[in-house]
Amino acid sequence: MIATLTTGTSGTEGLAHVAETAAPEQRRGGDRPHPARHALGLLLRIVLCLVFGLPLVFMVVSSFKPDLQIFDDLGSFKAFLPTGDISTDNYTGVFGRVPFAQFMTNSVVITVVTVVLGIVVNSMAAFALSRIGFRGAGAVLGIILATLIVPFETLALPLLWWSNQLPFLGPDGISQGWLDTYQVQIIPFIANAFSIFLFYQYFDSIPKELDEAAKVDGAGWFRIYRSIVMPLSGPAIATVAILTFLPMWNQYLWPLMAVQTEELRPVMVGIDYFKQLNTSWGQIMAYATMITAPVLVLFVAFQRSFINSIASSGVKG
Amino acid sequence: MKLTPTTKRVAVGLLAAALPLSMAACTKGGSSSSGGAGGELTMWTHNAGNKAELAAITKIVDDYNASQQKYKVKIQAFPQDSYNQSVVAAAASKKLPCILDIDGPNVPNWAWAGYLAPLDGLDATLSKYLPTVLGKWDNKTYSYGYYDVALVMVTRKTILDKYGIRVPTTDSPWTKDEFDAALTKIKASGDFQNPLDIATSFTGEWWPYAYSPMLQSFGGDLINRDGYKTAEGSLNGPKAVEWATWFRSLVTDGLVPLKSGADPAKDFINGKSAILYNGTWTAVDTRKAFGKDTLFLPPPDLGTGPKIGGGSWQWGISQNCADQAGALDYMKFAAQDKYVASVARDTNNIPATDAAAAQVKGYEKGGENEIFLDYAKKFAVLRPVTPGYPFIATEFTKTAQDILNGADPKQALDQAVKNIDANQKSNGYFQ
């Protein structure tokens, strides 16, 4: 029974998925839109493309221009064109000013570890709340959801204090205080109320009869979680992964507070290296291009999942 | 979405990678920041990304480490834009380093908050320093800086000649009427997008640093400096209201842009502005662009003489340093004139001592930068020396921005006074 469910795909049929609405079908089957309306829609889409796309174009193009030219080109369409004194000097300057490879490695490690552990921990929490049905599960869920209204800025100082008090078991034995480490940038962000809520919502839509059938076959709760519920939760996993990835990649305030050593800083803090009294705008654009590139590549690769996740969660990343 | 076999393999692979990665990641940590134990003195500086100044400081540290065996200073550099947040966070978790640099006007607050320890035994050495580069509070010196910067009106001689505008000097600066007339004349020509750019796009400390000297030149101030108990009469008296009205008129008369470009110095070099109000840090780029045509003029006399902000980055030692004697030993070593000269030279700033100035090209008698030293000596006014300054600075910034955007000057200043007085009072006047 378990083998059938894990290898088959029919179990996902009928699951609620907000993104998959009937609207496109209705449009395809309905009347063709009036040409004027069609043109207006097209125009609106082009305008939106320009509004969202031109800043990226400006960033990339400016990263190849000298500072003075960037400002000289402002106010004309030349700002978006690779004209004038084009060179890769700004990129060379970036490598001379910040330890880019180190920052990038740190961000990748921090983000990947948090995303993967976040998926495991939050799905387990949601599974317990959704499937095991212990007394007080509703209240626990309510308390978890209530934490969503507290902004991180409010928690930052108490979290900093606690991070400095906590013991940690490492290869050198027990040490006190997590500040200036990788773990202080990862562990506080693994458990996430919104991720638990998303998993909870999704798990609730999976028929509970599957659990009963698995139990009859002798499966325990962990086997049900691992072999039945998680394999059926691809959309929820993708949503949580994406919605965890973006804020972790963009982490700025917390590393500023909790990390003092340059070797442990993530990419976003690096942008401050360029803001001096005589700011190097070209280098800022080059650095921004370099740290945005991985996110853009991921977006293009997982475009469909990304759009689905945004639609299904009802929030923007 | 269904999980394809490929997706599953990627997911399993990621999980497999994450576990060892997380183990490795979580065991890697930085060194302790507080320092001071075992002869190692940790030093924090705001110079990450500022290669010239960081190299100059690193040279001093290298010299010190090589000069003796007892202590070893270790530098950790932070980016300037977020440096204060990092220090305050470290102070909250008692992780301050032994030696750190501080933006001058913050010294009284950090000393009052217990972050800093006084620099005992350095009085004779520091007596040669410009008063504006010393951080003092409660009759004790907590910090010294290698340099100061000066606010200047940057323009070109050819521009002033073209419009028949007099070139002002240190002894004979523009009067308010002269200044207003010069700007009006430039505006009437229509040759420039901005007759004057006062860099309103800058944020943070720039607003009190750059615009409170204008208020002081009118005869007002941020607070009554006699006891620092109230801003009543200083920030909302007739002179202050006069300043606020004039400040707003610069925008309404089209003499100054409400919001400058992201980099006013580059707009000046590109010919968008005729006159730029900025710091001496623009000297290198503007001279490179215009050579000997560049002029660095004193700010106008708006009533009580030209005024500029005083105090830049300074060095101090933290109170929780485990080895105060070691930190003080470094501070004494680093206070030598040759280091004042090297840091000022490498950062193109005003040397803090006359002996150092004589060693830095351009600051010698008759040198092209001597005027900057003159301005710093004659016109600089320290920002209020009270632990309440960060609050005053924030309040002034907000108020000045409101005024520039059209708020009633008297009402806005009255509200600022009310807030500042309440803050000073609620902190027991920082006694």
XYZ file of C-alpha atoms in Angstrom:
748
model
C 0.000 0.000 0.000
C 2.728 2.418 0.994
C 4.771 1.563 -2.075
C 1.769 2.213 -4.320
C 1.141 5.573 -2.755
C 4.720 6.796 -2.860
C 5.369 5.853 -6.448
C 2.005 6.749 -7.851
C 0.862 10.233 -8.712
C -2.856 9.787 -8.371
C -2.704 10.743 -4.710
C -2.109 14.375 -5.588
C -5.270 14.564 -7.627
C -8.028 16.411 -5.894
C -5.659 18.205 -3.546
C -6.489 21.839 -3.095
C -4.048 24.065 -4.831
C -4.999 27.662 -5.012
C -2.801 28.448 -7.957
C -4.516 25.929 -10.186
C -7.790 27.674 -10.761
C -10.281 27.171 -13.495
C -9.817 30.715 -14.784
C -7.423 29.916 -17.671
C -9.731 27.157 -18.908
C -12.685 29.512 -18.861
C -10.705 32.124 -20.784
C -9.608 29.652 -23.410
C -13.159 28.390 -23.876
C -14.828 31.813 -23.794
C -15.143 34.643 -26.323
C -11.979 36.195 -27.703
C -11.378 39.603 -26.068
C -12.195 42.763 -27.993
C -9.113 43.937 -29.987
C -9.017 47.231 -28.093
C -9.131 45.455 -24.761
C -6.519 43.016 -25.969
C -4.241 45.890 -27.042
C -4.799 47.662 -23.718
C -3.933 44.490 -21.820
C -0.830 44.054 -23.925
C 0.172 47.658 -23.336
C -0.328 47.274 -19.596
C 1.864 44.179 -19.609
C 4.579 45.963 -21.562
C 4.477 48.881 -19.121
C 4.749 46.500 -16.169
C 7.646 44.704 -17.861
C 9.430 48.018 -18.292
C 8.711 49.141 -14.723
C 10.109 45.937 -13.249
C 12.740 45.189 -15.883
C 14.376 48.567 -16.469
C 15.918 48.860 -12.979
C 17.648 45.538 -13.598
C 18.806 46.708 -17.021
C 20.041 49.967 -15.469
C 21.925 48.017 -12.789
C 23.684 45.744 -15.276
C 24.451 48.476 -17.819
C 25.726 50.911 -15.147
C 28.036 48.242 -13.781
C 30.156 48.693 -16.933
C 30.272 52.503 -16.831
C 32.504 54.961 -14.937
C 30.824 56.818 -12.061
C 30.682 60.187 -13.768
C 29.093 58.704 -16.871
C 26.417 56.962 -14.829
C 25.299 60.329 -13.506
C 25.726 62.071 -16.834
C 23.467 59.507 -18.515
C 20.720 59.875 -15.913
C 17.702 61.636 -17.285
C 18.044 60.153 -20.753
C 17.493 56.707 -22.222
C 21.275 56.336 -22.421
C 21.096 55.254 -18.792
C 19.752 51.913 -20.048
C 22.173 51.505 -22.943
C 25.748 50.232 -22.874
C 27.135 53.352 -24.497
C 30.196 55.479 -23.777
C 33.257 54.368 -21.886
C 32.360 50.713 -21.280
C 34.754 48.502 -19.305
C 34.930 45.808 -16.638
C 36.874 48.091 -14.272
C 34.048 48.131 -11.769
C 34.076 44.348 -11.524
C 37.843 44.388 -10.994
C 37.293 47.052 -8.334
C 34.750 44.891 -6.531
C 37.226 42.055 -6.115
C 39.803 44.501 -4.812
C 37.432 45.909 -2.222
C 35.456 42.984 -0.781
C 36.237 39.294 -0.303
C 33.481 38.416 -2.737
C 34.032 34.646 -2.928
C 34.004 34.414 0.874
C 30.787 36.429 1.198
C 29.124 34.436 -1.556
C 30.137 31.115 0.013
C 28.807 32.269 3.369
C 25.466 33.278 1.882
C 25.124 30.001 -0.009
C 25.935 27.943 3.094
C 23.635 29.947 5.359
C 20.771 29.978 2.860
C 20.944 26.335 1.739
C 21.278 24.970 5.256
C 18.424 27.109 6.559
C 16.151 26.201 3.655
C 16.765 22.463 3.932
C 16.578 22.292 7.716
C 13.599 24.655 7.632
C 11.721 22.297 5.355
C 12.440 19.335 7.641
C 11.712 21.046 10.955
C 8.667 23.066 9.908
C 7.051 20.184 8.037
C 7.500 17.960 11.074
C 5.911 20.572 13.319
C 3.044 21.027 10.888
C 2.623 17.261 10.556
C 2.283 16.895 14.310
C -0.290 19.678 14.447
C -2.233 18.499 11.436
C -2.162 14.705 11.636
C -1.394 13.507 15.136
C -4.245 15.441 16.686
C -3.036 15.790 20.264
C -4.914 17.797 22.857
C -4.197 21.513 22.550
C -2.953 21.295 18.964
C -5.280 24.153 17.969
C -4.000 26.367 20.738
C -0.384 25.624 19.811
C -1.121 26.490 16.189
C -2.814 29.716 17.309
C 0.215 30.702 19.379
C 2.543 29.932 16.483
C 0.426 32.023 14.136
C 0.270 34.866 16.648
C 4.055 35.230 16.398
C 3.587 36.271 12.777
C 2.424 39.702 13.840
C 5.645 40.437 15.736
C 8.188 42.128 13.434
C 11.755 40.861 13.514
C 13.088 44.283 14.496
C 11.202 43.910 17.797
C 12.792 40.550 18.485
C 16.291 41.393 17.319
C 17.733 42.670 20.602
C 16.255 39.954 22.864
C 17.365 37.380 20.304
C 20.845 38.857 20.339
C 20.944 38.657 24.114
C 19.781 35.049 24.107
C 22.191 34.108 21.350
C 24.990 35.380 23.535
C 23.852 33.268 26.497
C 23.251 29.945 24.788
C 25.667 27.051 25.047
C 26.796 25.200 21.949
C 28.235 21.725 21.629
C 30.947 21.741 18.985
C 34.033 19.648 18.233
C 35.946 21.611 20.889
C 33.377 20.817 23.571
C 30.766 23.125 25.040
C 31.160 26.855 24.473
C 28.949 29.723 25.555
C 27.566 32.330 23.213
C 26.703 31.932 19.577
C 27.653 35.378 18.391
C 30.070 35.643 15.498
C 29.370 32.139 14.195
C 27.524 30.505 11.340
C 24.976 28.910 13.658
C 23.728 32.269 14.890
C 22.865 33.109 11.286
C 21.103 29.796 10.681
C 19.473 28.258 13.732
C 17.217 31.180 14.774
C 15.669 31.141 11.298
C 14.992 27.430 10.868
C 11.699 27.356 12.754
C 9.315 29.669 10.933
C 5.675 30.243 11.804
C 4.664 30.992 8.248
C 6.314 27.840 6.914
C 4.565 25.765 9.581
C 1.270 27.356 8.604
C 1.816 26.633 4.895
C 2.701 23.009 5.561
C -0.207 22.692 8.000
C -2.635 24.031 5.434
C -1.349 21.680 2.774
C -1.184 18.614 5.001
C -4.785 19.250 6.031
C -5.841 18.854 2.421
C -4.294 15.391 2.111
C -6.963 12.752 2.883
C -6.526 11.299 6.368
C -7.677 7.952 5.086
C -4.172 7.499 3.729
C -2.830 7.584 7.304
C -5.391 4.991 8.386
C -4.436 2.691 5.547
C -0.746 3.066 6.347
C -1.378 2.380 10.023
C -3.194 -0.807 9.070
C -0.033 -1.778 7.171
C 1.983 -1.156 10.333
C 3.445 2.246 9.608
C 4.323 4.596 12.494
C 3.894 8.387 12.464
C 7.403 9.035 11.133
C 6.926 6.502 8.303
C 3.635 8.154 7.384
C 5.324 11.562 7.418
C 8.326 10.419 5.383
C 6.729 8.000 2.947
C 3.223 9.342 2.429
C 2.715 12.960 3.406
C 6.013 14.509 2.293
C 6.106 12.862 -1.157
C 2.623 14.276 -1.766
C 3.619 17.780 -0.647
C 5.822 18.961 -3.506
C 4.012 22.289 -3.974
C 4.199 23.085 -0.261
C 7.885 22.164 -0.122
C 8.620 24.345 -3.165
C 6.669 27.251 -1.651
C 8.431 27.036 1.689
C 11.831 26.615 0.027
C 11.365 29.709 -2.094
C 9.845 31.825 0.662
C 12.708 30.873 2.995
C 15.400 31.324 0.367
C 14.619 34.957 -0.472
C 14.718 36.508 3.031
C 17.729 34.395 3.986
C 19.636 35.531 0.905
C 18.660 39.121 1.691
C 19.648 38.946 5.400
C 21.148 42.282 6.424
C 20.168 43.537 9.892
C 20.840 40.321 11.811
C 24.340 39.661 10.432
C 25.207 43.278 11.195
C 24.292 42.709 14.819
C 25.408 39.146 15.400
C 28.531 38.793 13.269
C 31.738 40.709 13.767
C 34.269 38.727 11.780
C 34.611 39.525 8.097
C 35.068 35.824 7.230
C 31.490 35.103 8.349
C 29.621 37.956 6.669
C 26.988 37.291 3.986
C 26.739 39.109 0.652
C 24.178 41.751 1.591
C 26.398 43.293 4.258
C 29.096 43.564 1.608
C 27.189 46.274 -0.227
C 27.975 48.653 2.644
C 31.658 48.351 1.786
C 31.078 50.621 -1.193
C 29.194 53.373 0.630
C 32.018 55.716 1.515
C 32.106 59.510 1.485
C 33.025 59.236 -2.193
C 30.690 56.416 -3.129
C 31.741 54.113 -5.988
C 28.405 53.796 -7.755
C 29.732 51.713 -10.626
C 31.181 49.207 -8.193
C 27.908 49.117 -6.254
C 26.116 48.266 -9.504
C 28.708 45.599 -10.352
C 28.428 44.059 -6.892
C 24.623 44.208 -7.006
C 24.691 42.496 -10.402
C 26.924 39.745 -9.065
C 24.818 39.036 -6.012
C 21.552 39.262 -7.920
C 22.698 36.878 -10.649
C 22.277 33.655 -8.599
C 18.768 34.698 -7.581
C 17.858 35.508 -11.192
C 19.256 32.185 -12.422
C 17.252 30.329 -9.782
C 14.161 32.319 -10.678
C 14.464 31.506 -14.363
C 15.137 27.827 -13.614
C 12.212 27.473 -11.205
C 9.946 30.141 -12.677
C 6.826 27.979 -12.677
C 7.304 26.813 -9.090
C 8.059 30.347 -8.010
C 4.896 31.788 -9.523
C 2.825 28.920 -8.160
C 4.295 29.402 -4.707
C 3.562 33.105 -4.674
C 0.017 32.469 -5.888
C -0.651 29.650 -3.445
C 0.746 31.441 -0.403
C -1.019 34.672 -1.189
C 2.090 36.704 -0.367
C 5.018 38.118 -2.187
C 8.513 37.058 -1.252
C 3.104 20.532 -8.814
C 4.268 16.926 -8.806
C 7.690 15.803 -7.797
C 9.488 14.424 -10.808
C 12.259 11.865 -10.288
C 14.803 14.601 -11.075
C 13.298 16.955 -8.514
C 13.342 14.165 -5.960
C 16.981 13.475 -6.655
C 17.795 17.183 -6.312
C 15.873 17.373 -3.032
C 17.589 14.306 -1.600
C 20.945 15.620 -2.789
C 20.329 19.000 -1.158
C 19.351 17.360 2.105
C 22.419 15.135 1.978
C 24.591 18.176 1.303
C 22.930 20.302 3.940
C 23.557 18.003 6.849
C 27.357 17.883 6.660
C 27.332 21.515 5.575
C 25.310 22.480 8.610
C 27.618 20.522 10.887
C 30.652 22.227 9.378
C 28.947 25.606 9.326
C 27.832 25.471 12.896
C 31.271 24.591 14.159
C 32.952 27.470 12.370
C 33.036 30.641 14.391
C 34.901 33.897 14.559
C 37.235 34.913 17.276
C 35.994 36.537 20.431
C 35.486 40.229 19.930
C 36.048 41.628 23.356
C 39.747 40.861 23.323
C 42.261 41.980 25.860
C 43.051 38.527 27.185
C 46.402 36.839 26.580
C 47.937 40.011 25.191
C 45.652 40.154 22.137
C 43.886 43.472 21.728
C 41.008 43.458 19.273
C 40.473 46.677 17.349
C 37.358 47.659 15.413
C 37.341 50.222 12.677
C 34.682 51.602 10.350
C 36.978 51.301 7.342
C 35.933 48.094 5.594
C 35.884 48.944 1.919
C 37.934 52.117 2.483
C 41.282 50.778 1.311
C 43.308 53.948 1.876
C 42.350 54.536 5.493
C 42.385 50.849 6.384
C 45.901 50.524 4.968
C 47.031 53.560 6.976
C 45.615 52.134 10.212
C 47.028 48.681 9.438
C 50.487 50.238 9.064
C 50.234 51.774 12.550
C 49.103 48.458 14.009
C 51.922 46.588 12.257
C 54.450 49.084 13.593
C 53.050 48.707 17.095
C 53.030 44.929 16.990
C 56.619 44.945 15.794
C 57.699 47.473 18.436
C 57.019 45.241 21.439
C 56.247 41.643 22.377
C 53.675 42.081 25.141
C 50.593 42.956 23.096
C 49.290 42.103 19.674
C 46.602 44.299 18.139
C 44.223 42.548 15.735
C 42.046 44.601 13.357
C 38.440 43.848 12.463
C 37.029 46.186 9.836
C 33.336 47.013 9.505
C 31.575 48.973 6.760
C 30.990 52.589 7.803
C 27.327 52.704 6.862
C 26.378 50.080 9.448
C 29.227 50.482 11.921
C 27.232 52.150 14.699
C 24.610 49.401 14.683
C 27.332 46.780 15.007
C 28.928 48.592 17.949
C 25.659 49.155 19.787
C 24.707 45.486 19.272
C 28.109 44.385 20.561
C 27.768 46.671 23.576
C 24.364 45.139 24.340
C 25.963 41.706 24.415
C 29.131 42.912 26.172
C 31.289 42.012 23.191
C 32.969 45.334 22.524
C 36.579 45.187 21.398
C 39.428 46.799 23.346
C 40.077 49.580 20.846
C 37.480 51.093 18.507
C 36.849 54.129 16.404
C 33.859 56.375 16.990
C 32.206 59.186 15.095
C 33.128 62.262 17.151
C 29.675 63.548 18.147
C 28.749 60.111 19.551
C 31.574 60.111 22.091
C 29.640 61.743 24.982
C 26.767 59.284 24.514
C 29.000 56.242 24.362
C 31.031 57.479 27.332
C 27.875 58.093 29.351
C 26.514 54.672 28.354
C 29.652 53.060 29.715
C 31.049 51.852 26.429
C 34.230 53.935 26.614
C 37.013 54.385 29.147
C 38.861 57.700 29.561
C 42.293 58.079 27.970
C 44.306 58.695 31.118
C 47.861 59.923 30.826
C 47.585 61.296 27.306
C 46.872 64.925 28.173
C 50.307 66.272 27.215
C 50.263 64.510 23.839
C 46.690 65.479 23.055
C 47.208 69.138 23.963
C 48.796 69.543 20.499
C 45.694 68.235 18.726
C 42.946 70.359 17.201
C 40.206 70.744 19.846
C 37.632 69.427 17.377
C 39.307 66.028 17.038
C 39.145 65.288 20.769
C 36.127 63.501 22.212
C 35.406 64.850 25.669
C 32.697 64.491 28.230
C 32.453 65.319 31.893
C 35.939 66.868 31.889
C 37.580 63.689 30.651
C 39.038 62.897 27.233
C 37.723 59.660 25.742
C 39.007 59.754 22.190
C 41.287 61.416 19.682
C 41.246 61.546 15.912
C 43.986 61.772 13.327
C 42.126 64.251 11.182
C 39.221 66.613 10.829
C 37.215 67.520 7.754
C 35.820 70.920 6.816
C 32.655 72.036 5.079
C 33.252 74.193 2.051
C 31.477 75.843 -0.839
C 33.018 74.263 -3.914
C 32.786 76.174 -7.171
C 34.888 77.277 -10.153
C 36.610 80.602 -10.589
C 35.358 80.848 -14.163
C 31.768 80.589 -12.944
C 32.152 83.372 -10.394
C 34.004 85.564 -12.930
C 31.333 84.982 -15.564
C 28.585 86.294 -13.288
C 30.701 89.011 -11.674
C 30.588 87.410 -8.245
C 33.300 88.280 -5.737
C 35.600 85.459 -4.597
C 35.210 85.373 -0.813
C 38.120 84.717 1.538
C 38.560 83.422 5.075
C 38.748 86.962 6.401
C 36.081 88.315 4.120
C 33.434 85.647 3.502
C 30.222 86.304 1.621
C 27.575 88.087 3.654
C 24.073 86.638 3.574
C 22.921 89.303 1.125
C 25.908 88.714 -1.127
C 25.336 84.984 -1.059
C 21.631 85.291 -1.851
C 22.365 87.745 -4.649
C 25.021 85.457 -6.152
C 22.630 82.504 -6.198
C 19.842 84.619 -7.697
C 22.171 85.852 -10.430
C 23.242 82.305 -11.320
C 19.639 81.152 -11.337
C 18.604 84.012 -13.634
C 21.203 82.895 -16.188
C 19.485 79.527 -16.547
C 22.896 77.950 -17.195
C 22.663 75.492 -14.338
C 20.037 73.043 -13.175
C 20.922 74.007 -9.581
C 22.574 77.286 -8.609
C 23.517 75.623 -5.300
C 23.462 71.968 -4.255
C 23.557 71.440 -0.479
C 23.356 67.637 -0.776
C 19.892 67.146 0.686
C 19.924 63.559 -0.572
C 22.491 62.614 2.075
C 21.086 60.933 5.146
C 22.034 60.339 8.755
C 24.554 62.576 10.464
C 24.972 64.778 7.375
C 21.905 66.883 8.228
C 23.014 68.118 11.658
C 26.665 68.191 10.544
C 25.976 70.308 7.475
C 22.925 72.411 8.313
C 23.197 73.131 12.050
C 26.267 75.345 11.315
C 23.951 77.463 9.127
C 21.570 77.736 12.072
C 24.517 78.681 14.295
C 25.688 81.260 11.798
C 22.252 82.907 12.070
C 22.673 82.971 15.861
C 20.665 79.925 16.895
C 21.846 76.540 18.118
C 20.672 72.964 18.631
C 20.471 73.385 22.397
C 21.429 75.903 25.035
C 24.976 74.768 25.807
C 24.919 76.215 29.305
C 24.116 73.009 31.169
C 22.461 71.346 28.160
C 19.092 71.452 29.934
C 16.893 73.028 27.284
C 16.746 73.947 23.611
C 14.191 76.672 24.359
C 15.274 79.951 22.819
C 18.201 78.343 20.994
C 16.384 76.129 18.535
C 13.109 78.052 18.386
C 14.141 81.647 19.107
C 13.831 84.475 16.539
C 17.260 83.695 15.017
C 16.395 80.025 14.575
C 13.061 80.888 12.963
C 14.889 83.296 10.683
C 17.257 80.462 9.684
C 14.371 78.067 9.053
C 12.517 80.597 6.912
C 15.648 81.290 4.854
C 16.423 77.568 4.585
C 12.971 76.888 3.146
C 13.252 79.898 0.810
C 16.313 78.348 -0.831
C 13.958 75.680 -2.177
C 10.918 77.844 -2.884
C 13.096 80.365 -4.752
C 14.520 77.562 -6.875
C 18.084 78.095 -5.656
C 18.493 74.625 -4.163
C 16.854 71.350 -5.234
C 14.450 69.932 -2.653
C 16.078 66.558 -3.170
C 19.598 66.467 -4.564
C 20.841 63.727 -6.843
C 22.314 60.574 -5.311
C 25.811 61.993 -5.652
C 25.865 65.824 -5.635
C 29.655 65.968 -6.173
C 29.300 64.091 -9.445
C 26.428 66.384 -10.461
C 28.702 69.351 -9.775
C 31.500 67.866 -11.864
C 29.002 67.112 -14.628
C 27.998 70.791 -14.662
C 24.513 70.454 -13.180
C 25.297 72.684 -10.183
C 27.211 75.949 -10.015
C 28.123 75.736 -6.331
C 28.365 72.636 -4.166
C 28.127 72.672 -0.377
C 30.073 69.647 0.738
C 33.049 68.360 2.692
C 36.730 68.549 1.900
C 36.571 64.903 0.850
C 35.380 66.135 -2.546
C 38.658 68.002 -3.154
C 40.466 65.188 -4.950
C 37.735 64.521 -7.514
C 36.851 68.160 -8.144
C 40.496 69.187 -8.565
C 40.956 66.259 -10.920
C 38.043 67.538 -12.996
C 38.736 71.300 -12.947
C 42.345 71.702 -11.825
C 43.274 75.181 -10.664
C 39.870 76.511 -11.633
C 38.435 74.815 -8.533
C 37.668 77.035 -5.572
C 37.020 75.902 -1.989
C 35.292 78.824 -0.362
C 34.302 79.432 3.242
C 30.579 79.122 3.997
C 28.787 82.489 4.030
C 28.506 84.656 7.105
C 24.796 84.466 7.824
C 24.957 86.772 10.812
C 27.481 85.637 13.390
C 30.334 84.580 11.115
C 30.843 81.458 8.997
C 30.396 78.159 10.861
C 31.265 74.603 9.939
C 30.812 71.312 11.771
C 33.762 69.962 13.702
C 34.782 66.463 14.705
C 35.240 63.372 12.614
C 36.222 59.767 13.353
C 38.189 59.253 16.540
C 39.788 56.407 18.486
C 39.013 55.279 22.008
C 39.157 52.246 24.270
C 36.241 50.274 25.616
C 35.429 49.998 29.278
C 35.063 46.212 29.148
C 38.540 45.662 27.706
C 40.260 43.089 29.903
C 43.602 44.822 29.451
C 43.137 48.577 29.788
C 46.875 49.124 30.196
C 47.568 47.375 26.907
C 44.909 49.359 25.062
C 46.240 52.603 26.508
C 49.757 51.614 25.536
C 48.642 51.245 21.919
C 46.773 54.555 22.028
C 49.922 56.344 23.241
C 52.009 54.725 20.530
C 49.499 55.557 17.808
C 49.211 59.219 18.813
C 52.595 60.127 17.304
C 52.672 62.969 14.792
C 54.037 60.719 12.065
C 50.888 58.597 12.263
C 48.639 61.649 12.320
C 50.443 62.731 9.170
C 50.255 59.351 7.416
C 46.555 58.822 8.063
C 45.679 62.409 7.074
C 47.822 62.111 3.938
C 46.350 58.797 2.837
C 42.781 59.922 3.462
C 43.201 63.467 2.081
C 41.936 64.982 5.316
C 43.051 67.786 7.609
C 45.901 66.669 9.899
C 45.030 66.970 13.585
C 48.313 68.551 14.663
C 50.417 71.364 13.261
C 53.524 69.155 13.323
C 51.717 66.590 11.199
C 50.344 69.272 8.881
C 53.914 70.365 8.139
C 54.630 66.807 6.927
C 51.613 66.494 4.628
C 51.948 67.942 1.154
C 49.388 70.656 0.568
C 48.932 71.486 4.264
C 52.328 73.164 4.684
C 52.447 76.983 4.914
C 51.072 78.301 1.634
C 50.006 74.818 0.476
C 46.838 74.372 -1.552
C 45.043 72.717 1.387
C 46.110 75.155 4.072
C 42.749 76.893 3.790
C 41.027 73.703 5.009
C 43.122 73.804 8.176
C 42.272 77.507 8.500
C 38.549 76.803 8.190
C 38.786 74.012 10.778
C 40.609 76.300 13.200
C 38.507 79.419 12.678
C 34.988 78.270 11.869
C 34.492 74.799 13.382
C 31.805 74.383 16.025
C 31.527 71.113 17.912
C 28.152 69.497 17.907
C 26.557 69.652 21.387
C 28.728 67.799 23.878
C 25.953 65.919 25.630
C 24.970 62.242 25.709
C 21.621 63.446 24.408
C 23.218 64.391 21.090
C 22.066 61.347 19.055
C 18.461 62.228 19.971
C 19.025 65.919 19.216
C 20.562 64.988 15.868
C 17.608 62.800 14.907
C 15.138 65.470 16.011
C 16.964 68.214 14.116
C 17.149 66.080 10.983
C 13.431 65.392 11.076
C 12.604 69.038 11.730
C 14.911 70.395 9.030
C 13.443 67.942 6.522
C 9.917 68.997 7.505
C 10.829 72.673 7.128
C 12.407 72.103 3.734
C 9.200 70.332 2.705
C 7.013 73.221 3.761
C 6.231 72.823 7.479
C 5.611 76.015 9.440
C 9.105 76.939 10.765
C 8.018 78.155 14.204
C 5.685 75.212 14.848
C 8.230 72.650 13.661
C 11.005 74.143 15.780
C 8.738 74.425 18.852
C 7.898 70.748 18.544
C 11.584 69.840 18.232
C 12.379 71.851 21.350
C 9.592 70.119 23.235
C 10.885 66.686 22.264
C 14.540 67.477 22.969
C 13.749 68.985 26.357
C 11.636 65.980 27.281
C 14.458 63.618 26.347
C 17.078 65.548 28.305
C 14.745 65.682 31.311
C 13.742 62.020 31.192
C 17.424 61.088 31.291
C 18.047 63.261 34.329
C 20.050 65.643 32.141
C 22.654 62.889 31.898
C 24.123 63.733 35.310
